[in-house]
Each structure stands twice: as C-alpha cells, then as structure tokens.
Amino acid sequence: MPDRPYIFCHMSISLDGKIMGRYMETEASEKAGQAFYRIAFGKDRFYQHQGWLSGRVTTDDNFTLYARPALIPGSPKVTAGDYVARKSDMYYVSIDPSGRLGWQDHVLHYHDTTADVLEVLTEKASNDYKAFLRRLGISYIVAGRDRYDYDQMLQKLKDEFGIQILMLGGGAVLNWSFIQKGYCDEVSLIVNPAADGSVKTQTLFMEREGLSDDTPVTFQLLDVQRTEGDGVWLRYKVNHDQ
Ligand SMILES: NC(=O)c1ccc[n+]([C@@H]2O[C@H](COP(=O)([O-])OP(=O)(O)OC[C@H]3O[C@@H](n4cnc5c(N)ncnc54)[C@H](OP(=O)(O)O)[C@@H]3O)[C@@H](O)[C@H]2O)c1
C-alpha cells in the first residue's frame, strides 16, 4: 500500500439502504440529514478531513446539473501532467475519468461549507477539457491511462494537495469501487428512520462492470450512537485482510 490519506466513507441511508429517493422528503430524514452534515462538516465536526470524493453522477445531480463544459475546440496544447491552481483547506475531489463535468467556477458551496474543486482525470480526458479547467482555475490531477491508478491518485492527493484524511462521499458506484479495492478504512452511516421501498434508486454500494464486482467485504463495528430525530450513527472499520 502506498502512503495514502486515511479514507472514511460517510453516507446517509434510508432504513432500506437507499441513498436517494422519496424517503428524503420526510421530516424524519431531514433531521437525520442534520446529523449527517454536523458529523462531517459542522463547526465541531467529528472527522477532520481536507476533502471529499464524489462520483461524476453525484456531481452532475447536485452541482453541475448535467451542463456541458464550455470547451474551446483546438485549444493550445496544455503542459503535460497535473495542474495545481491553488491550495485550499477543503477540496471537492471530483471523480471524472473522461472530463465530462460542466463546471462554472473553481469553488462550490455545500450548505455553509466552501470547497475548491479538484478534478481527478485519466488520460482519456481531452486537451480541450484540461484547457477549460485551467481557464476556470480548477486544479486537476491525471492518474491512469483509461482506468484509474488508485495508488497514484491517492499519493498525489496527499503529496500535492496535503490531503491527510479524505471522505469517500458517494454515490454507490464510487463507494463500492473504492471499498472493494481496499481503499477505504472506515464506513460511517447515518441511518434515517424512513424508507420508501423503491426499486429504482441506488443503494449504499453498487457494483459496476469494469470497476468492481460482487465479492463480499466484511466490517468490524467501531461504534453505535443515537442521533437527533431517531437516526442511528454506525461506524465500521473495513476488514482489509480477507
Ligand atoms: N445519501 C447520500 O449520502 C448520498 C451521497 C452521495 C451521493 N448520493 C446520490 O447518489 C447518486 C449517484 O450514485 P451513482 O452510484 O449512480 O453514481 P456515482 O458513484 O456518483 O458516479 C458514478 C460515476 O462516477 C465515475 N466513477 C465512479 N467510480 C469510478 C471509478 N472507480 N473509476 C472510474 N470512474 C468512476 C464514473 O463516471 P463516468 O460515467 O463519467 O465514467 C461513474 O459512472 C446521486 O443521485 C446522489 O445524489 C447520495
């Protein structure tokens, strides 16, 4: 294992294990959502991370809203390698292997948290996309040819951006790909006292062909606490030696 950040997966789930859906519209879920935010982003937060990872779909659903990036075709060739636009205390580490996200700014706001966007690309991302990120002042790293080199990615996040503790923040596909490959140390779940029984929404962890499979992973319970609004905060250590 390389020298990488400590990684915890922090997620809010329904009683039936979903991470999206109509259960979120309930008052019960709203209260559990407050616990979710407090623990990872509140003034006296439990986790002292310097960034959180999000999958491309999560970013499109919540921040970039499926906007197309404003590319300039045939942009002048950018310098090869990574681009460090600025340093920050908090990064939104965006898993975007092909360079698809239509950012408008180099910062984003999540409730009262402000974070600098840091794009994690592979060599599949075009020169025009990298030039677009540079115009916006968005830092990026390149880790892997057409698939991520996880060791390289995590080492760069630690060495180039000083990320010692990293939150794995969903969605389902991203979470499972990291957990199954052994790149997650702890799972922190806020279980909402709400469910909707939907079969159309994502569950906490989902395999994706080419990224992960259904080989089981086991966990060791670290702590259980009741939260505001009848939620439960579960913390598990991921068993790596299986
Ligand atoms: N309840 C919660 O706490 C919570 C938290 C976060 C998200 N969510 C919800 O989760 C939903 C999205 O989940 P999702 O599972 O559908 O999508 P996701 O994990 O957010 O994004 C999946 C996409 O990210 C990229 N990706 C992820 N892992 C990768 C890997 N290991 N290697 C290469 N690329 C990788 C791929 O992008 P490309 O398709 O571009 O190749 C993949 O299609 C959203 O609706 C969001 O709101 C809920």
PDB file of C-alpha atoms and ligand atoms in Angstrom:
ATOM      1  CA  MET A   1       0.000   0.000   0.000  1.00  0.00           C
ATOM      2  CA  PRO A   2       1.336   3.476  -0.824  1.00  0.00           C
ATOM      3  CA  ASP A   3       1.412   6.342   1.639  1.00  0.00           C
ATOM      4  CA  ARG A   4      -2.183   7.484   1.118  1.00  0.00           C
ATOM      5  CA  PRO A   5      -4.778   9.521   3.046  1.00  0.00           C
ATOM      6  CA  TYR A   6      -6.929   7.849   5.700  1.00  0.00           C
ATOM      7  CA  ILE A   7     -10.260   7.294   3.931  1.00  0.00           C
ATOM      8  CA  PHE A   8     -13.683   7.110   5.546  1.00  0.00           C
ATOM      9  CA  CYS A   9     -16.957   6.662   3.671  1.00  0.00           C
ATOM     10  CA  HIS A  10     -19.662   8.885   5.162  1.00  0.00           C
ATOM     11  CA  MET A  11     -23.206   8.396   3.870  1.00  0.00           C
ATOM     12  CA  SER A  12     -26.814   8.969   4.792  1.00  0.00           C
ATOM     13  CA  ILE A  13     -29.093   5.977   4.088  1.00  0.00           C
ATOM     14  CA  SER A  14     -32.738   5.042   4.436  1.00  0.00           C
ATOM     15  CA  LEU A  15     -33.757   2.148   6.644  1.00  0.00           C
ATOM     16  CA  ASP A  16     -33.925   0.070   3.453  1.00  0.00           C
ATOM     17  CA  GLY A  17     -30.371   1.003   2.450  1.00  0.00           C
ATOM     18  CA  LYS A  18     -31.073   3.617  -0.249  1.00  0.00           C
ATOM     19  CA  ILE A  19     -29.051   6.759  -0.819  1.00  0.00           C
ATOM     20  CA  MET A  20     -31.620   8.529  -2.994  1.00  0.00           C
ATOM     21  CA  GLY A  21     -35.374   8.718  -3.233  1.00  0.00           C
ATOM     22  CA  ARG A  22     -38.626   9.922  -1.794  1.00  0.00           C
ATOM     23  CA  TYR A  23     -37.725   8.964   1.787  1.00  0.00           C
ATOM     24  CA  MET A  24     -35.589  12.122   1.702  1.00  0.00           C
ATOM     25  CA  GLU A  25     -38.746  14.251   1.503  1.00  0.00           C
ATOM     26  CA  THR A  26     -39.817  13.205   5.038  1.00  0.00           C
ATOM     27  CA  GLU A  27     -39.273  15.306   8.155  1.00  0.00           C
ATOM     28  CA  ALA A  28     -37.546  12.328   9.792  1.00  0.00           C
ATOM     29  CA  SER A  29     -34.988  12.264   7.014  1.00  0.00           C
ATOM     30  CA  GLU A  30     -34.410  15.990   7.245  1.00  0.00           C
ATOM     31  CA  LYS A  31     -33.387  15.610  10.904  1.00  0.00           C
ATOM     32  CA  ALA A  32     -31.058  12.723  10.100  1.00  0.00           C
ATOM     33  CA  GLY A  33     -29.602  14.927   7.379  1.00  0.00           C
ATOM     34  CA  GLN A  34     -28.634  17.467  10.014  1.00  0.00           C
ATOM     35  CA  ALA A  35     -26.692  14.776  11.888  1.00  0.00           C
ATOM     36  CA  PHE A  36     -25.007  13.742   8.633  1.00  0.00           C
ATOM     37  CA  TYR A  37     -23.816  17.279   7.993  1.00  0.00           C
ATOM     38  CA  ARG A  38     -22.832  18.021  11.600  1.00  0.00           C
ATOM     39  CA  ILE A  39     -20.579  14.973  11.862  1.00  0.00           C
ATOM     40  CA  ALA A  40     -18.582  15.691   8.705  1.00  0.00           C
ATOM     41  CA  PHE A  41     -18.952  19.439   8.098  1.00  0.00           C
ATOM     42  CA  GLY A  42     -20.282  21.080  11.262  1.00  0.00           C
ATOM     43  CA  LYS A  43     -18.390  23.542  13.464  1.00  0.00           C
ATOM     44  CA  ASP A  44     -17.296  20.761  15.852  1.00  0.00           C
ATOM     45  CA  ARG A  45     -17.129  18.050  13.239  1.00  0.00           C
ATOM     46  CA  PHE A  46     -16.005  14.561  14.192  1.00  0.00           C
ATOM     47  CA  TYR A  47     -13.937  13.976  11.049  1.00  0.00           C
ATOM     48  CA  GLN A  48     -11.109  16.429  10.324  1.00  0.00           C
ATOM     49  CA  HIS A  49     -10.783  15.745   6.619  1.00  0.00           C
ATOM     50  CA  GLN A  50      -9.354  18.102   3.980  1.00  0.00           C
ATOM     51  CA  GLY A  51     -11.533  16.920   1.127  1.00  0.00           C
ATOM     52  CA  TRP A  52     -14.340  14.698  -0.033  1.00  0.00           C
ATOM     53  CA  LEU A  53     -14.570  12.470  -3.074  1.00  0.00           C
ATOM     54  CA  SER A  54     -17.673  12.347  -5.233  1.00  0.00           C
ATOM     55  CA  GLY A  55     -18.576  10.312  -8.306  1.00  0.00           C
ATOM     56  CA  ARG A  56     -19.392  12.012 -11.593  1.00  0.00           C
ATOM     57  CA  VAL A  57     -23.138  11.285 -11.353  1.00  0.00           C
ATOM     58  CA  THR A  58     -23.332  12.668  -7.808  1.00  0.00           C
ATOM     59  CA  THR A  59     -21.643  15.861  -9.008  1.00  0.00           C
ATOM     60  CA  ASP A  60     -23.948  16.189 -12.002  1.00  0.00           C
ATOM     61  CA  ASP A  61     -27.034  15.558  -9.827  1.00  0.00           C
ATOM     62  CA  ASN A  62     -26.062  18.068  -7.150  1.00  0.00           C
ATOM     63  CA  PHE A  63     -23.691  20.697  -8.529  1.00  0.00           C
ATOM     64  CA  THR A  64     -23.044  20.818 -12.277  1.00  0.00           C
ATOM     65  CA  LEU A  65     -26.575  19.743 -13.209  1.00  0.00           C
ATOM     66  CA  TYR A  66     -25.562  17.986 -16.433  1.00  0.00           C
ATOM     67  CA  ALA A  67     -24.288  21.205 -18.031  1.00  0.00           C
ATOM     68  CA  ARG A  68     -21.870  20.706 -20.911  1.00  0.00           C
ATOM     69  CA  PRO A  69     -18.349  22.041 -20.301  1.00  0.00           C
ATOM     70  CA  ALA A  70     -17.641  25.219 -22.295  1.00  0.00           C
ATOM     71  CA  LEU A  71     -14.813  23.750 -24.364  1.00  0.00           C
ATOM     72  CA  ILE A  72     -12.891  25.682 -26.986  1.00  0.00           C
ATOM     73  CA  PRO A  73     -12.140  23.134 -29.722  1.00  0.00           C
ATOM     74  CA  GLY A  74      -8.483  23.048 -30.725  1.00  0.00           C
ATOM     75  CA  SER A  75      -7.269  24.828 -27.580  1.00  0.00           C
ATOM     76  CA  PRO A  76      -3.477  25.276 -27.467  1.00  0.00           C
ATOM     77  CA  LYS A  77      -1.718  22.242 -26.000  1.00  0.00           C
ATOM     78  CA  VAL A  78      -1.537  22.463 -22.203  1.00  0.00           C
ATOM     79  CA  THR A  79       1.565  21.461 -20.255  1.00  0.00           C
ATOM     80  CA  ALA A  80       1.535  17.710 -19.620  1.00  0.00           C
ATOM     81  CA  GLY A  81       0.809  16.384 -16.122  1.00  0.00           C
ATOM     82  CA  ASP A  82      -1.095  17.821 -13.196  1.00  0.00           C
ATOM     83  CA  TYR A  83      -2.230  21.386 -12.647  1.00  0.00           C
ATOM     84  CA  VAL A  84      -2.214  22.944  -9.182  1.00  0.00           C
ATOM     85  CA  ALA A  85      -4.224  26.145  -9.443  1.00  0.00           C
ATOM     86  CA  ARG A  86      -4.214  26.886  -5.712  1.00  0.00           C
ATOM     87  CA  LYS A  87      -4.046  25.277  -2.280  1.00  0.00           C
ATOM     88  CA  SER A  88      -7.086  25.011  -0.047  1.00  0.00           C
ATOM     89  CA  ASP A  89      -8.173  23.730   3.378  1.00  0.00           C
ATOM     90  CA  MET A  90     -11.083  21.844   1.806  1.00  0.00           C
ATOM     91  CA  TYR A  91     -11.309  20.197  -1.611  1.00  0.00           C
ATOM     92  CA  TYR A  92     -14.215  18.723  -3.526  1.00  0.00           C
ATOM     93  CA  VAL A  93     -12.367  15.851  -5.156  1.00  0.00           C
ATOM     94  CA  SER A  94     -14.304  15.135  -8.307  1.00  0.00           C
ATOM     95  CA  ILE A  95     -14.025  11.667  -9.849  1.00  0.00           C
ATOM     96  CA  ASP A  96     -14.466  12.457 -13.527  1.00  0.00           C
ATOM     97  CA  PRO A  97     -12.349   9.992 -15.544  1.00  0.00           C
ATOM     98  CA  SER A  98     -13.243  11.286 -19.018  1.00  0.00           C
ATOM     99  CA  GLY A  99     -13.567  15.006 -18.208  1.00  0.00           C
ATOM    100  CA  ARG A 100     -17.320  15.491 -18.652  1.00  0.00           C
ATOM    101  CA  LEU A 101     -18.393  17.869 -15.907  1.00  0.00           C
ATOM    102  CA  GLY A 102     -19.526  21.360 -16.872  1.00  0.00           C
ATOM    103  CA  TRP A 103     -18.083  23.407 -14.045  1.00  0.00           C
ATOM    104  CA  GLN A 104     -18.791  27.146 -13.928  1.00  0.00           C
ATOM    105  CA  ASP A 105     -16.434  28.063 -11.083  1.00  0.00           C
ATOM    106  CA  HIS A 106     -13.454  26.726  -9.138  1.00  0.00           C
ATOM    107  CA  VAL A 107     -15.325  26.798  -5.831  1.00  0.00           C
ATOM    108  CA  LEU A 108     -18.554  25.191  -4.736  1.00  0.00           C
ATOM    109  CA  HIS A 109     -20.830  25.756  -1.786  1.00  0.00           C
ATOM    110  CA  TYR A 110     -22.437  22.937   0.169  1.00  0.00           C
ATOM    111  CA  HIS A 111     -24.622  24.450   2.916  1.00  0.00           C
ATOM    112  CA  ASP A 112     -22.081  26.588   4.812  1.00  0.00           C
ATOM    113  CA  THR A 113     -19.030  24.703   3.521  1.00  0.00           C
ATOM    114  CA  THR A 114     -16.937  26.171   0.717  1.00  0.00           C
ATOM    115  CA  ALA A 115     -14.588  23.867  -1.165  1.00  0.00           C
ATOM    116  CA  ASP A 116     -12.171  24.153  -4.056  1.00  0.00           C
ATOM    117  CA  VAL A 117     -12.893  21.800  -6.931  1.00  0.00           C
ATOM    118  CA  LEU A 118     -10.110  19.328  -7.704  1.00  0.00           C
ATOM    119  CA  GLU A 119     -10.741  17.188 -10.770  1.00  0.00           C
ATOM    120  CA  VAL A 120      -9.351  13.645 -10.926  1.00  0.00           C
ATOM    121  CA  LEU A 121      -8.896  12.713 -14.583  1.00  0.00           C
ATOM    122  CA  THR A 122      -7.433   9.835 -16.547  1.00  0.00           C
ATOM    123  CA  GLU A 123      -5.549  10.247 -19.812  1.00  0.00           C
ATOM    124  CA  LYS A 124      -8.934   9.811 -21.550  1.00  0.00           C
ATOM    125  CA  ALA A 125      -9.700  13.470 -20.758  1.00  0.00           C
ATOM    126  CA  SER A 126      -9.046  15.730 -23.727  1.00  0.00           C
ATOM    127  CA  ASN A 127      -6.630  18.612 -24.041  1.00  0.00           C
ATOM    128  CA  ASP A 128      -9.640  20.904 -24.603  1.00  0.00           C
ATOM    129  CA  TYR A 129     -11.119  19.807 -21.261  1.00  0.00           C
ATOM    130  CA  LYS A 130      -7.856  20.444 -19.401  1.00  0.00           C
ATOM    131  CA  ALA A 131      -7.613  23.866 -21.034  1.00  0.00           C
ATOM    132  CA  PHE A 132     -11.202  24.538 -19.902  1.00  0.00           C
ATOM    133  CA  LEU A 133     -10.297  23.647 -16.297  1.00  0.00           C
ATOM    134  CA  ARG A 134      -7.247  25.905 -16.429  1.00  0.00           C
ATOM    135  CA  ARG A 135      -9.361  28.821 -17.671  1.00  0.00           C
ATOM    136  CA  LEU A 136     -11.609  28.366 -14.616  1.00  0.00           C
ATOM    137  CA  GLY A 137      -8.648  27.967 -12.252  1.00  0.00           C
ATOM    138  CA  ILE A 138      -9.637  24.404 -11.369  1.00  0.00           C
ATOM    139  CA  SER A 139      -6.812  22.118 -10.221  1.00  0.00           C
ATOM    140  CA  TYR A 140      -6.585  18.653 -11.716  1.00  0.00           C
ATOM    141  CA  ILE A 141      -4.539  15.509 -11.472  1.00  0.00           C
ATOM    142  CA  VAL A 142      -4.173  12.771 -14.063  1.00  0.00           C
ATOM    143  CA  ALA A 143      -3.980   9.244 -12.629  1.00  0.00           C
ATOM    144  CA  GLY A 144      -4.042   6.328 -15.039  1.00  0.00           C
ATOM    145  CA  ARG A 145      -4.491   5.757 -18.783  1.00  0.00           C
ATOM    146  CA  ASP A 146      -8.113   4.747 -19.346  1.00  0.00           C
ATOM    147  CA  ARG A 147      -8.707   3.443 -15.802  1.00  0.00           C
ATOM    148  CA  TYR A 148      -7.635   4.985 -12.551  1.00  0.00           C
ATOM    149  CA  ASP A 149      -4.343   4.089 -10.987  1.00  0.00           C
ATOM    150  CA  TYR A 150      -5.664   4.345  -7.421  1.00  0.00           C
ATOM    151  CA  ASP A 151      -2.244   4.284  -5.745  1.00  0.00           C
ATOM    152  CA  GLN A 152      -1.027   7.146  -7.923  1.00  0.00           C
ATOM    153  CA  MET A 153      -4.252   9.105  -7.439  1.00  0.00           C
ATOM    154  CA  LEU A 154      -4.191   8.893  -3.656  1.00  0.00           C
ATOM    155  CA  GLN A 155      -0.480   9.573  -3.380  1.00  0.00           C
ATOM    156  CA  LYS A 156      -0.913  12.724  -5.485  1.00  0.00           C
ATOM    157  CA  LEU A 157      -3.854  13.913  -3.380  1.00  0.00           C
ATOM    158  CA  LYS A 158      -1.702  13.562  -0.300  1.00  0.00           C
ATOM    159  CA  ASP A 159       1.606  14.867  -1.643  1.00  0.00           C
ATOM    160  CA  GLU A 160       0.438  17.649  -3.991  1.00  0.00           C
ATOM    161  CA  PHE A 161      -2.596  18.877  -2.058  1.00  0.00           C
ATOM    162  CA  GLY A 162      -1.826  17.871   1.531  1.00  0.00           C
ATOM    163  CA  ILE A 163      -4.944  15.726   1.958  1.00  0.00           C
ATOM    164  CA  GLN A 164      -4.271  13.550   5.001  1.00  0.00           C
ATOM    165  CA  ILE A 165      -7.856  12.487   5.643  1.00  0.00           C
ATOM    166  CA  LEU A 166     -10.324  12.032   2.799  1.00  0.00           C
ATOM    167  CA  MET A 167     -14.046  11.429   2.889  1.00  0.00           C
ATOM    168  CA  LEU A 168     -15.481   8.973   0.373  1.00  0.00           C
ATOM    169  CA  GLY A 169     -18.790  10.673  -0.280  1.00  0.00           C
ATOM    170  CA  GLY A 170     -20.713   8.582  -2.803  1.00  0.00           C
ATOM    171  CA  GLY A 171     -22.506   7.616  -4.846  1.00  0.00           C
ATOM    172  CA  ALA A 172     -22.998   3.912  -4.792  1.00  0.00           C
ATOM    173  CA  VAL A 173     -20.657   3.059  -7.675  1.00  0.00           C
ATOM    174  CA  LEU A 174     -17.786   5.169  -6.403  1.00  0.00           C
ATOM    175  CA  ASN A 175     -18.132   3.862  -2.845  1.00  0.00           C
ATOM    176  CA  TRP A 176     -18.073   0.222  -3.797  1.00  0.00           C
ATOM    177  CA  SER A 177     -15.192   0.557  -6.261  1.00  0.00           C
ATOM    178  CA  PHE A 178     -13.012   2.077  -3.532  1.00  0.00           C
ATOM    179  CA  ILE A 179     -14.136  -0.230  -0.739  1.00  0.00           C
ATOM    180  CA  GLN A 180     -13.679  -3.380  -2.762  1.00  0.00           C
ATOM    181  CA  LYS A 181     -10.216  -2.424  -3.920  1.00  0.00           C
ATOM    182  CA  GLY A 182      -9.162  -1.829  -0.308  1.00  0.00           C
ATOM    183  CA  TYR A 183      -9.063   1.988  -0.487  1.00  0.00           C
ATOM    184  CA  CYS A 184     -11.415   2.714   2.379  1.00  0.00           C
ATOM    185  CA  ASP A 185     -10.605   2.335   6.063  1.00  0.00           C
ATOM    186  CA  GLU A 186     -13.882   3.153   7.754  1.00  0.00           C
ATOM    187  CA  VAL A 187     -17.597   3.390   6.949  1.00  0.00           C
ATOM    188  CA  SER A 188     -19.766   5.951   8.759  1.00  0.00           C
ATOM    189  CA  LEU A 189     -23.517   5.654   8.205  1.00  0.00           C
ATOM    190  CA  ILE A 190     -26.397   7.792   9.315  1.00  0.00           C
ATOM    191  CA  VAL A 191     -29.419   5.508   9.168  1.00  0.00           C
ATOM    192  CA  ASN A 192     -32.575   7.568   8.589  1.00  0.00           C
ATOM    193  CA  PRO A 193     -35.783   6.412  10.302  1.00  0.00           C
ATOM    194  CA  ALA A 194     -37.527   6.455   6.914  1.00  0.00           C
ATOM    195  CA  ALA A 195     -37.906   4.161   3.897  1.00  0.00           C
ATOM    196  CA  ASP A 196     -39.727   4.193   0.561  1.00  0.00           C
ATOM    197  CA  GLY A 197     -39.277   0.662  -0.798  1.00  0.00           C
ATOM    198  CA  SER A 198     -38.281   1.959  -4.215  1.00  0.00           C
ATOM    199  CA  VAL A 199     -36.518  -0.453  -6.573  1.00  0.00           C
ATOM    200  CA  LYS A 200     -35.397   2.370  -8.877  1.00  0.00           C
ATOM    201  CA  THR A 201     -32.975   4.169  -6.577  1.00  0.00           C
ATOM    202  CA  GLN A 202     -29.352   3.474  -5.716  1.00  0.00           C
ATOM    203  CA  THR A 203     -28.373   1.510  -2.629  1.00  0.00           C
ATOM    204  CA  LEU A 204     -25.340   2.317  -0.486  1.00  0.00           C
ATOM    205  CA  PHE A 205     -22.894   0.204  -2.508  1.00  0.00           C
ATOM    206  CA  MET A 206     -23.356  -0.923  -6.108  1.00  0.00           C
ATOM    207  CA  GLU A 207     -21.027  -2.868  -8.371  1.00  0.00           C
ATOM    208  CA  ARG A 208     -20.243  -1.610 -11.873  1.00  0.00           C
ATOM    209  CA  GLU A 209     -18.763  -3.860 -14.548  1.00  0.00           C
ATOM    210  CA  GLY A 210     -15.144  -2.978 -15.122  1.00  0.00           C
ATOM    211  CA  LEU A 211     -14.866  -1.143 -11.802  1.00  0.00           C
ATOM    212  CA  SER A 212     -15.953  -3.683  -9.188  1.00  0.00           C
ATOM    213  CA  ASP A 213     -17.799  -6.981  -8.676  1.00  0.00           C
ATOM    214  CA  ASP A 214     -19.891  -8.695  -6.013  1.00  0.00           C
ATOM    215  CA  THR A 215     -17.025 -10.200  -3.986  1.00  0.00           C
ATOM    216  CA  PRO A 216     -18.053  -9.620  -0.358  1.00  0.00           C
ATOM    217  CA  VAL A 217     -16.259  -7.347   2.080  1.00  0.00           C
ATOM    218  CA  THR A 218     -16.662  -7.611   5.844  1.00  0.00           C
ATOM    219  CA  PHE A 219     -16.650  -4.915   8.528  1.00  0.00           C
ATOM    220  CA  GLN A 220     -15.925  -4.608  12.233  1.00  0.00           C
ATOM    221  CA  LEU A 221     -18.236  -2.481  14.382  1.00  0.00           C
ATOM    222  CA  LEU A 222     -16.488   0.508  15.996  1.00  0.00           C
ATOM    223  CA  ASP A 223     -19.392   2.459  17.467  1.00  0.00           C
ATOM    224  CA  VAL A 224     -23.179   2.953  17.534  1.00  0.00           C
ATOM    225  CA  GLN A 225     -24.867   6.181  18.584  1.00  0.00           C
ATOM    226  CA  ARG A 226     -28.389   7.532  18.506  1.00  0.00           C
ATOM    227  CA  THR A 227     -28.656  10.846  16.630  1.00  0.00           C
ATOM    228  CA  GLU A 228     -31.215  13.637  16.540  1.00  0.00           C
ATOM    229  CA  GLY A 229     -34.548  12.606  15.042  1.00  0.00           C
ATOM    230  CA  ASP A 230     -34.327   8.851  15.818  1.00  0.00           C
ATOM    231  CA  GLY A 231     -31.455   8.240  13.422  1.00  0.00           C
ATOM    232  CA  VAL A 232     -28.539   5.910  14.168  1.00  0.00           C
ATOM    233  CA  TRP A 233     -24.869   6.641  13.533  1.00  0.00           C
ATOM    234  CA  LEU A 234     -22.954   3.462  12.764  1.00  0.00           C
ATOM    235  CA  ARG A 235     -19.189   3.320  12.405  1.00  0.00           C
ATOM    236  CA  TYR A 236     -17.459   0.283  10.949  1.00  0.00           C
ATOM    237  CA  LYS A 237     -13.812  -0.492  10.267  1.00  0.00           C
ATOM    238  CA  VAL A 238     -13.303  -2.132   6.871  1.00  0.00           C
ATOM    239  CA  ASN A 239     -11.574  -5.510   7.138  1.00  0.00           C
ATOM    240  CA  HIS A 240      -8.728  -5.377   4.638  1.00  0.00           C
ATOM    241  CA  ASP A 241      -7.242  -8.803   5.326  1.00  0.00           C
ATOM    242  CA  GLN A 242      -9.905 -11.033   3.744  1.00  0.00           C
TER     243      GLN A 242
HETATM  244  N1  LIG B   1     -27.358   9.712   0.583  1.00  0.00           N
HETATM  245  C1  LIG B   1     -26.093  10.114   0.456  1.00  0.00           C
HETATM  246  O1  LIG B   1     -25.386  10.286   1.465  1.00  0.00           O
HETATM  247  C2  LIG B   1     -25.543  10.378  -0.919  1.00  0.00           C
HETATM  248  C3  LIG B   1     -24.219  10.801  -1.039  1.00  0.00           C
HETATM  249  C4  LIG B   1     -23.687  10.951  -2.315  1.00  0.00           C
HETATM  250  C5  LIG B   1     -24.457  10.706  -3.437  1.00  0.00           C
HETATM  251  N2  LIG B   1     -25.748  10.340  -3.296  1.00  0.00           N
HETATM  252  C6  LIG B   1     -26.559  10.074  -4.516  1.00  0.00           C
HETATM  253  O2  LIG B   1     -26.007   9.005  -5.256  1.00  0.00           O
HETATM  254  C7  LIG B   1     -26.438   9.117  -6.610  1.00  0.00           C
HETATM  255  C8  LIG B   1     -25.340   8.766  -7.582  1.00  0.00           C
HETATM  256  O3  LIG B   1     -24.786   7.496  -7.317  1.00  0.00           O
HETATM  257  P1  LIG B   1     -24.256   6.555  -8.506  1.00  0.00           P
HETATM  258  O4  LIG B   1     -23.779   5.312  -7.866  1.00  0.00           O
HETATM  259  O5  LIG B   1     -25.314   6.466  -9.545  1.00  0.00           O
HETATM  260  O6  LIG B   1     -23.078   7.384  -9.182  1.00  0.00           O
HETATM  261  P2  LIG B   1     -21.660   7.975  -8.663  1.00  0.00           P
HETATM  262  O7  LIG B   1     -20.914   6.928  -7.882  1.00  0.00           O
HETATM  263  O8  LIG B   1     -21.875   9.294  -8.056  1.00  0.00           O
HETATM  264  O9  LIG B   1     -20.928   8.226 -10.072  1.00  0.00           O
HETATM  265  C9  LIG B   1     -20.635   7.131 -10.904  1.00  0.00           C
HETATM  266  C10 LIG B   1     -19.713   7.647 -11.996  1.00  0.00           C
HETATM  267  O10 LIG B   1     -18.514   8.176 -11.424  1.00  0.00           O
HETATM  268  C11 LIG B   1     -17.376   7.700 -12.163  1.00  0.00           C
HETATM  269  N3  LIG B   1     -16.707   6.702 -11.310  1.00  0.00           N
HETATM  270  C12 LIG B   1     -17.061   6.305 -10.064  1.00  0.00           C
HETATM  271  N4  LIG B   1     -16.175   5.444  -9.558  1.00  0.00           N
HETATM  272  C13 LIG B   1     -15.224   5.275 -10.501  1.00  0.00           C
HETATM  273  C14 LIG B   1     -14.026   4.505 -10.580  1.00  0.00           C
HETATM  274  N5  LIG B   1     -13.639   3.737  -9.566  1.00  0.00           N
HETATM  275  N6  LIG B   1     -13.312   4.561 -11.714  1.00  0.00           N
HETATM  276  C15 LIG B   1     -13.718   5.326 -12.753  1.00  0.00           C
HETATM  277  N7  LIG B   1     -14.824   6.098 -12.742  1.00  0.00           N
HETATM  278  C16 LIG B   1     -15.557   6.061 -11.628  1.00  0.00           C
HETATM  279  C17 LIG B   1     -17.945   7.135 -13.458  1.00  0.00           C
HETATM  280  O11 LIG B   1     -18.126   8.272 -14.292  1.00  0.00           O
HETATM  281  P3  LIG B   1     -18.336   8.246 -15.883  1.00  0.00           P
HETATM  282  O12 LIG B   1     -19.747   7.770 -16.083  1.00  0.00           O
HETATM  283  O13 LIG B   1     -18.150   9.661 -16.297  1.00  0.00           O
HETATM  284  O14 LIG B   1     -17.316   7.292 -16.430  1.00  0.00           O
HETATM  285  C18 LIG B   1     -19.259   6.557 -12.962  1.00  0.00           C
HETATM  286  O15 LIG B   1     -20.220   6.361 -13.982  1.00  0.00           O
HETATM  287  C19 LIG B   1     -26.854  10.563  -6.797  1.00  0.00           C
HETATM  288  O16 LIG B   1     -28.226  10.607  -7.075  1.00  0.00           O
HETATM  289  C20 LIG B   1     -26.516  11.239  -5.481  1.00  0.00           C
HETATM  290  O17 LIG B   1     -27.386  12.280  -5.132  1.00  0.00           O
HETATM  291  C21 LIG B   1     -26.309  10.159  -2.065  1.00  0.00           C
END
